[in-house]
Tab-separated table of C-alpha atoms in Angstrom:
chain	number	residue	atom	x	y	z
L	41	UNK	CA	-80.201	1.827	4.301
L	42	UNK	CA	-76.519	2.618	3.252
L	43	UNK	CA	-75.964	4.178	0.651
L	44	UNK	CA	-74.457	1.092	-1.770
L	45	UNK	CA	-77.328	-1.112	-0.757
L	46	UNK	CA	-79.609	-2.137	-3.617
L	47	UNK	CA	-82.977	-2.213	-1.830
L	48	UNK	CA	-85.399	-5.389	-2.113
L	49	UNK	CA	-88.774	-5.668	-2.890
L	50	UNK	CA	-91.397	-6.275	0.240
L	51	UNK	CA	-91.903	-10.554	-0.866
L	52	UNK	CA	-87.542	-10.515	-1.725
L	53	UNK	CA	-86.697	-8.803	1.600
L	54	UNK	CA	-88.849	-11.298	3.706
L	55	UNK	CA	-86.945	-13.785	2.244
L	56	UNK	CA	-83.735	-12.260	2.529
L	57	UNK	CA	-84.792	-12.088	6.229
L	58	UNK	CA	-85.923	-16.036	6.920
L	59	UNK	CA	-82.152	-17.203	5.400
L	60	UNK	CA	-80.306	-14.659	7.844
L	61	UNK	CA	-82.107	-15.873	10.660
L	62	UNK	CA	-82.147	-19.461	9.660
L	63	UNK	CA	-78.050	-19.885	8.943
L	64	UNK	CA	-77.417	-17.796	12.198
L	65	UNK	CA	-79.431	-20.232	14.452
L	66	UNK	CA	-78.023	-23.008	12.513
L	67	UNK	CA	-74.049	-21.271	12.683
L	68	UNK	CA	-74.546	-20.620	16.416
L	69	UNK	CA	-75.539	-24.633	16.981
L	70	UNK	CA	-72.376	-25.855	15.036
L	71	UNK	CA	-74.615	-26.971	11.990
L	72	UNK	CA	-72.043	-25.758	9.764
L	73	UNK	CA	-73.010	-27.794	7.043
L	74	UNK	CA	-77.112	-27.554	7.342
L	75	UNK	CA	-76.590	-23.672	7.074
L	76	UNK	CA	-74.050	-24.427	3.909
L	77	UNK	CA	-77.082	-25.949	2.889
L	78	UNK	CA	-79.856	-23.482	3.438
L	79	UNK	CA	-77.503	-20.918	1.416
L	80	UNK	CA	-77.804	-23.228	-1.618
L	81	UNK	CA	-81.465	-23.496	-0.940
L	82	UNK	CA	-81.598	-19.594	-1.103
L	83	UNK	CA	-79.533	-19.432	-3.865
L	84	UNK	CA	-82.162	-21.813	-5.658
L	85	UNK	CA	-85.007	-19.645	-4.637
L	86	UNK	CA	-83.977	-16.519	-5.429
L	87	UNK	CA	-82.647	-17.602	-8.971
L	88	UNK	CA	-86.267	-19.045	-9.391
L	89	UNK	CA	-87.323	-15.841	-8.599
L	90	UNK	CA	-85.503	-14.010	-10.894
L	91	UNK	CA	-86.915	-15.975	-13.431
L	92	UNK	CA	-90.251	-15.722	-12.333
L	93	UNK	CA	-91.607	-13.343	-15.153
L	94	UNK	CA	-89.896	-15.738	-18.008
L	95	UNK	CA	-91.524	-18.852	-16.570
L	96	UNK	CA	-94.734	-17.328	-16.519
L	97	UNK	CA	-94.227	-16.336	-20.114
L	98	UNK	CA	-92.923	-19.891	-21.376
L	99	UNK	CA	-96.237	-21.225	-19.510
L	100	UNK	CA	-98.363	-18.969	-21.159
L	101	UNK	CA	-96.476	-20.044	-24.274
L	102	UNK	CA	-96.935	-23.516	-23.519
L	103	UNK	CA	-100.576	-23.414	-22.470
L	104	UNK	CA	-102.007	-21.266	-25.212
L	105	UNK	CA	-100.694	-24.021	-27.632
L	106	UNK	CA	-102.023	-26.629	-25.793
L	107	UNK	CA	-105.484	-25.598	-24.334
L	108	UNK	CA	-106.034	-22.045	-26.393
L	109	UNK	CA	-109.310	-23.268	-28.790
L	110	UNK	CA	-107.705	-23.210	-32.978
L	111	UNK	CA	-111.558	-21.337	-33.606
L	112	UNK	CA	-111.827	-18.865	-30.502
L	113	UNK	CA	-112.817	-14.898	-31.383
L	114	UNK	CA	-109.846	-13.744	-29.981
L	115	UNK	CA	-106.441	-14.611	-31.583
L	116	UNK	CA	-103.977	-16.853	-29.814
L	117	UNK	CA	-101.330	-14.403	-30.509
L	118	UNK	CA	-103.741	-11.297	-29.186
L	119	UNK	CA	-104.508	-13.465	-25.935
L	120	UNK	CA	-100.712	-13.980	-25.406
L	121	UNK	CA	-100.482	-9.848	-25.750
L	122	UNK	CA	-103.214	-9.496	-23.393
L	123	UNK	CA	-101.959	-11.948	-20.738
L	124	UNK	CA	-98.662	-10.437	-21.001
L	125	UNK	CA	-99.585	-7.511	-20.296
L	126	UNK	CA	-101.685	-8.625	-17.355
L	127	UNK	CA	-98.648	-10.589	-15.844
L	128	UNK	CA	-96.241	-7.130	-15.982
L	129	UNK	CA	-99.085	-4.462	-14.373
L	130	UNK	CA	-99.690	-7.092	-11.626
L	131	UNK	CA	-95.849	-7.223	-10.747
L	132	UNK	CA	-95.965	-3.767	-10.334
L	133	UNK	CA	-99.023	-3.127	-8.809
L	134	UNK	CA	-98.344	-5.809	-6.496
L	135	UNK	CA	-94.387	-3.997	-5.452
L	136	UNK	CA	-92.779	-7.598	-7.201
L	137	UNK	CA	-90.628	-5.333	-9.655
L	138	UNK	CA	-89.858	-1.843	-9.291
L	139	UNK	CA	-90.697	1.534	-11.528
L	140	UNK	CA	-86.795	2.020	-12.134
L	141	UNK	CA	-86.078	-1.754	-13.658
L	142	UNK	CA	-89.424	-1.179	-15.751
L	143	UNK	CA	-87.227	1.693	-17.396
L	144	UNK	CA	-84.683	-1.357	-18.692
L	145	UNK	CA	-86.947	-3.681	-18.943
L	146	UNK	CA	-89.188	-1.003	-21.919
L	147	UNK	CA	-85.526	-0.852	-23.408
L	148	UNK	CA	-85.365	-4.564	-23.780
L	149	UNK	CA	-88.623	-4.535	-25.245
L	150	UNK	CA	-87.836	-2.272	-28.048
L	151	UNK	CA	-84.506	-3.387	-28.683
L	152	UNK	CA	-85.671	-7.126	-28.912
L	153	UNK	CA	-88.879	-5.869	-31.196
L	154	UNK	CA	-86.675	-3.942	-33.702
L	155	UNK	CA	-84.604	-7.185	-34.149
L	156	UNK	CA	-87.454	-9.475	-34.845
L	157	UNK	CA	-89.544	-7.042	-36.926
L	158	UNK	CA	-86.116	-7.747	-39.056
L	159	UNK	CA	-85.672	-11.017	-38.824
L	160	UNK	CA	-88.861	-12.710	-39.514
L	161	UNK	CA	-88.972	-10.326	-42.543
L	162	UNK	CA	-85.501	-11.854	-44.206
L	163	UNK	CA	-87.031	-15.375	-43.266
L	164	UNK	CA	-84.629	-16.594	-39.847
L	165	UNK	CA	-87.786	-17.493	-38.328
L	166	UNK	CA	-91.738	-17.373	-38.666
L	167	UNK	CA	-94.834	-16.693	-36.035
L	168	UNK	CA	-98.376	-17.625	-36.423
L	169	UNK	CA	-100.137	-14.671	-38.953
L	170	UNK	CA	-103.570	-14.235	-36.896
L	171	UNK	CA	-103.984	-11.836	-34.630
L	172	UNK	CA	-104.075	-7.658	-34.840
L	173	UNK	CA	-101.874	-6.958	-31.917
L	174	UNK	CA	-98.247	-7.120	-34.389
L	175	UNK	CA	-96.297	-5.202	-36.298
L	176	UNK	CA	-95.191	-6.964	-39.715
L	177	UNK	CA	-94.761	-10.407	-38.871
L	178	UNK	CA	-94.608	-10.107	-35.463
L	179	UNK	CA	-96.775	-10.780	-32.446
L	180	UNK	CA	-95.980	-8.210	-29.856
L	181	UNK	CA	-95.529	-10.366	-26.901
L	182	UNK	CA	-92.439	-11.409	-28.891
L	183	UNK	CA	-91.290	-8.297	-26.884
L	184	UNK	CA	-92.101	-9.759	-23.338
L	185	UNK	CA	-89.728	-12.900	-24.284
L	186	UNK	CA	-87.119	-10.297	-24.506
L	187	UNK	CA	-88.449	-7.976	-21.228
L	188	UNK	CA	-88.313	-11.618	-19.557
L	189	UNK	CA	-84.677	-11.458	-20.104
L	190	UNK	CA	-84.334	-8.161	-18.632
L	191	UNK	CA	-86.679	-9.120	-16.081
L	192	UNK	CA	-84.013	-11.713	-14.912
L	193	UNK	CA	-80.971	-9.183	-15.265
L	194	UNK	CA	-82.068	-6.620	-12.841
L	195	UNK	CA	-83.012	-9.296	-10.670
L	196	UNK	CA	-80.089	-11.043	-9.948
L	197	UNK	CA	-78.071	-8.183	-9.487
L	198	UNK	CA	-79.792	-7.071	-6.766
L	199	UNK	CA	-80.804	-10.272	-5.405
L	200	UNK	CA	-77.689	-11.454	-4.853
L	201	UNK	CA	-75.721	-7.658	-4.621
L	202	UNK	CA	-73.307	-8.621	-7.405
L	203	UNK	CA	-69.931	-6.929	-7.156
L	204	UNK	CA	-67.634	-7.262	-9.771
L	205	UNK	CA	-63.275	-7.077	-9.865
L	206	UNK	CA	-61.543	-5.725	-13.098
L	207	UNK	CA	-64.962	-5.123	-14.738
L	208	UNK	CA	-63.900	-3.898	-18.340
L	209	UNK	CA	-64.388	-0.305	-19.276
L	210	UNK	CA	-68.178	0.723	-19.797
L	211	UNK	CA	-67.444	2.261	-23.345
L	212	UNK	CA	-65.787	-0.670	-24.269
L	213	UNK	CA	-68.623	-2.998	-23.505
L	214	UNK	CA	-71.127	-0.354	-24.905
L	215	UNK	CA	-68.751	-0.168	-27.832
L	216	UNK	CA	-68.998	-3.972	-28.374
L	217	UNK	CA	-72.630	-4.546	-27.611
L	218	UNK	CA	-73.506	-1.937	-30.243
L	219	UNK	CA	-71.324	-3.833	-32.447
L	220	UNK	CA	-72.983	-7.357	-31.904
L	221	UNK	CA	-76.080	-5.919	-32.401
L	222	UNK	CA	-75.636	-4.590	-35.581
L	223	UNK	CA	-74.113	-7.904	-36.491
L	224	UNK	CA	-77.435	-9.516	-36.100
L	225	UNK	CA	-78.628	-7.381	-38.624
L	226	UNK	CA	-75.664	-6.958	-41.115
L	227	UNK	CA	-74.887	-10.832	-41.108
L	228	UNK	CA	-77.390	-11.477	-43.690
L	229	UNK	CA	-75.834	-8.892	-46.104
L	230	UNK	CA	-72.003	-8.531	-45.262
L	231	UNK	CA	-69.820	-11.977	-43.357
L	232	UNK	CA	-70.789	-12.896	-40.290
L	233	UNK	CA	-68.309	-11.731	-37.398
L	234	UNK	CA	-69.708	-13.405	-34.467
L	235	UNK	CA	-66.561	-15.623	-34.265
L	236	UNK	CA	-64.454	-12.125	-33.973
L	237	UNK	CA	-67.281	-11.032	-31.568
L	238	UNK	CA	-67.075	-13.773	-29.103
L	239	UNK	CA	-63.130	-13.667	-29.286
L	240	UNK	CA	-63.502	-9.704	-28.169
L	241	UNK	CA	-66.116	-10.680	-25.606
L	242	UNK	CA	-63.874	-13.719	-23.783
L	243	UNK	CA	-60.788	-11.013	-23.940
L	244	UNK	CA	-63.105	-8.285	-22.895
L	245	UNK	CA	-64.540	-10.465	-19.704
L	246	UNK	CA	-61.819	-13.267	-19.594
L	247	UNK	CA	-60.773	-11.272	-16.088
L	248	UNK	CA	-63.565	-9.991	-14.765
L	249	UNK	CA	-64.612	-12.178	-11.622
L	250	UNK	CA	-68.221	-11.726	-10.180
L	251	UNK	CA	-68.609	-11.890	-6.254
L	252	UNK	CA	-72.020	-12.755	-4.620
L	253	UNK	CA	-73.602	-13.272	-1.656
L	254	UNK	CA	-77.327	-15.183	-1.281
L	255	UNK	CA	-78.184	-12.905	1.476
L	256	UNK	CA	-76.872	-10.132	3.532
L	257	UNK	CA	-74.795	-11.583	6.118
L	258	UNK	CA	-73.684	-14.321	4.056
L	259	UNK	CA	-70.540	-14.843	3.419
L	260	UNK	CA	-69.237	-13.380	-0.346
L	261	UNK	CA	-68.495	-16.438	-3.324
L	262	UNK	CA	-66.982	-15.822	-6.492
L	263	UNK	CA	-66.928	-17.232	-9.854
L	264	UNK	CA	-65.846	-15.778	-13.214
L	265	UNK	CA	-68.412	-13.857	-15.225
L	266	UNK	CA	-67.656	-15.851	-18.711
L	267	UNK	CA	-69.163	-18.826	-16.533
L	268	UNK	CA	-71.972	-16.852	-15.574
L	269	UNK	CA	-73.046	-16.025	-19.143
L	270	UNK	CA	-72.599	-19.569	-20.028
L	271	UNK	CA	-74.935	-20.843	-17.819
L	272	UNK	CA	-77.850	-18.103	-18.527
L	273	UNK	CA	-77.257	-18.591	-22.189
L	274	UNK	CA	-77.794	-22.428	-22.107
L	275	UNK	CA	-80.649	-22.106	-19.678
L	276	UNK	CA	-82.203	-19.346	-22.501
L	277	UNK	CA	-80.943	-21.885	-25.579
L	278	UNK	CA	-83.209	-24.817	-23.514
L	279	UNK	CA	-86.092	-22.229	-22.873
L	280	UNK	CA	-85.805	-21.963	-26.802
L	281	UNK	CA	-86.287	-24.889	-27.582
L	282	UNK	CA	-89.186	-25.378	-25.112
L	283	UNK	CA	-90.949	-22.599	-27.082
L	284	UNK	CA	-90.404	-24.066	-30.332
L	285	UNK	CA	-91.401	-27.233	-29.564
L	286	UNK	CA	-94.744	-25.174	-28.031
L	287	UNK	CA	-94.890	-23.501	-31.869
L	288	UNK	CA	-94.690	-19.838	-30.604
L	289	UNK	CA	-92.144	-19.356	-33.620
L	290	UNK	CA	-90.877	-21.912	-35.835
L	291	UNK	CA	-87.070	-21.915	-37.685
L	292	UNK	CA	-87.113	-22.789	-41.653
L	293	UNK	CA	-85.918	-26.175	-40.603
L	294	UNK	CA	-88.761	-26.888	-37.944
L	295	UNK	CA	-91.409	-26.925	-40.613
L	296	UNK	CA	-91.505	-30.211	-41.756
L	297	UNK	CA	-91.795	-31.246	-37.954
L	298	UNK	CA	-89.899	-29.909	-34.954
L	299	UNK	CA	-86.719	-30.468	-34.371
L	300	UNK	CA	-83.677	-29.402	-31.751
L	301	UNK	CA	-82.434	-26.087	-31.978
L	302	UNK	CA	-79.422	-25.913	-33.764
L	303	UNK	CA	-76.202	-25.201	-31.494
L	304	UNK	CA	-75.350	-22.325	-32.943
L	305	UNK	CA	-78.483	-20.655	-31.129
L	306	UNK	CA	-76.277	-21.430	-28.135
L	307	UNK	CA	-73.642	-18.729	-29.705
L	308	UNK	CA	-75.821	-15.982	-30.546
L	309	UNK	CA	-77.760	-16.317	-26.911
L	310	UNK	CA	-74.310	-15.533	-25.594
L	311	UNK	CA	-73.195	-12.567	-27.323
L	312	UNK	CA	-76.794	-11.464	-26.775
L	313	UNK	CA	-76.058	-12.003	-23.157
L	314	UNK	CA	-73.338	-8.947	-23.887
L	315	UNK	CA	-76.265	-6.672	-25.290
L	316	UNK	CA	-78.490	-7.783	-21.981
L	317	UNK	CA	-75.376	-6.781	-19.509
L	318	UNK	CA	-75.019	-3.588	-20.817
L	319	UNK	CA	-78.314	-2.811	-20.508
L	320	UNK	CA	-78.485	-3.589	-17.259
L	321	UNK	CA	-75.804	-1.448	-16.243
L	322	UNK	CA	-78.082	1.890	-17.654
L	323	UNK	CA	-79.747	1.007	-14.283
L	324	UNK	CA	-77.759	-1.290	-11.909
L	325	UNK	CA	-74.051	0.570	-12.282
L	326	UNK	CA	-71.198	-2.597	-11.468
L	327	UNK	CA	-69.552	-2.050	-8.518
L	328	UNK	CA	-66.856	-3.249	-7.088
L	329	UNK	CA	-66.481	-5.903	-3.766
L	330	UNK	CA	-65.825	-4.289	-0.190
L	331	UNK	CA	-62.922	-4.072	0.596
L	332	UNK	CA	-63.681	-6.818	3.434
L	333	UNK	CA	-64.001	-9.212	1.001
């Protein structure tokens, strides 16, 4: 293994494997276009992949609200805690995430926990109030919404061995992630800056490109990184509404009945996709394309 190659686990390198043989056979018979098309295939897989420990959560969400009995001994909330637990020791005991992205993954945990211990005790939103396993207000698989975040982070830059050109300074973004953080928190006191965050975070990233490849003879694609959070932000702002609509948590203006969440979720998912990046890097350093590229 060289030394800048992010390694797979057992279930990710078998795939890896089955799209570098399949586009080769298909290159070598002329099928240009079929192995175009098994790329986006792989591309599909693996980003279902990465998101395999947050759609596991949102069905857990979804089915304890559903089929979970009102009157059972144990507590919706507790079983949630339970299963959640369940779900993140099998993924390691079974090799599906690794010891080192668990380390990022814990930090997710407790910085998404602080936040809603916080939150739900100024009133932005409200959980069920059975169940022991909390602290405050707060259900602690709240913190496995946020590790399924994480979860998908680490994933994807390995999956797809994300390289990245003019990647801003990593004080800067540590400097600014600190700084939207605490903005979730000082908002409700002081005025809210998340306008003059998201300017700083478009001139931060507005020239960083990402460069990826679906597997490891594939050839490399770009795309800017501003598009990138984008995308994970709405898919997180639809997953949000999903578990609204399930009751997980409720906003002040879902309690008469549920309704969308408001857009400007959509904002503060993206500068939380800042927070999540920087993270990420504590494990997964950015690196920059080969020079083949």
């Amino acid at each position: 293994m060289t030394p800048d190659r992010v390694p797979f686990t057992p279930l990710e390198e078998r795939i890896d494997r089955w799209a570098q043989r399949r586009t080769s056979t298909l290159a070598t018979a002329g099928g240009m276009r079929r192995a175009r098309l098994v790329e986006l295939v792989v591309f599909g897989l693996k980003q279902a992949w990465a998101c395999v420990f947050g759609a596991v959560m949102l069905v857990l969400l979804v089915t304890a609200r559903v089929l979970y009995p009102d009157d059972a001994p144990l507590a919706r909330a507790d079983a949630l805690v339970l299963a959640a637990v369940a779900v993140q020791v099998a993924m390691l005991a079974l090799r599906l995430e690794s010891l080192r992205e668990m380390g990022v993954i814990a930090l997710f945990h407790l910085v998404g926990t602080a936040m809603e211990v916080f939150k739900t005790a100024v009133g932005s939103w409200a959980y069920e109030t059975d169940g022991l396993l909390r602290i405050g207000e707060v259900p602690l698989y709240t913190g496995f919404m946020y590790a399924a975040v994480g979860s998908y982070m680490v994933r994807v830059m390995r999956l797809f061995d994300l390289r990245f050109t003019r990647y801003p300074p990593l004080l800067a973004t540590a400097a600014l992630a600190a700084a939207i953080y605490a903005n979730f928190f000082t908002h409700h006191y002081l005025p809210d800056a998340r306008w003059v965050l998201l300017a700083a975070m478009l001139l931060l990233y507005g020239r960083c490109a990402m460069s990826l490849r679906v597997h490891r003879r594939a050839p490399w694609r770009r795309m800017p990184v501003i598009a990138a959070f984008l995308g994970v932000a709405g898919l997180l702002w639809v997953a949000e509404n999903v578990g609204t609509a399930a009751g997980a948590w409720i906003y002040p203006h879902q309690r008469a009945g549920w309704e969308l969440v408001p857009a400007s979720k959509f904002v503060s998912w993206l500068l939380l996709m800042m927070v999540s990046v920087v993270l990420v890097t504590l494990v997964h350093r950015p690196r920059r394309p080969e020079r083949a590229q």
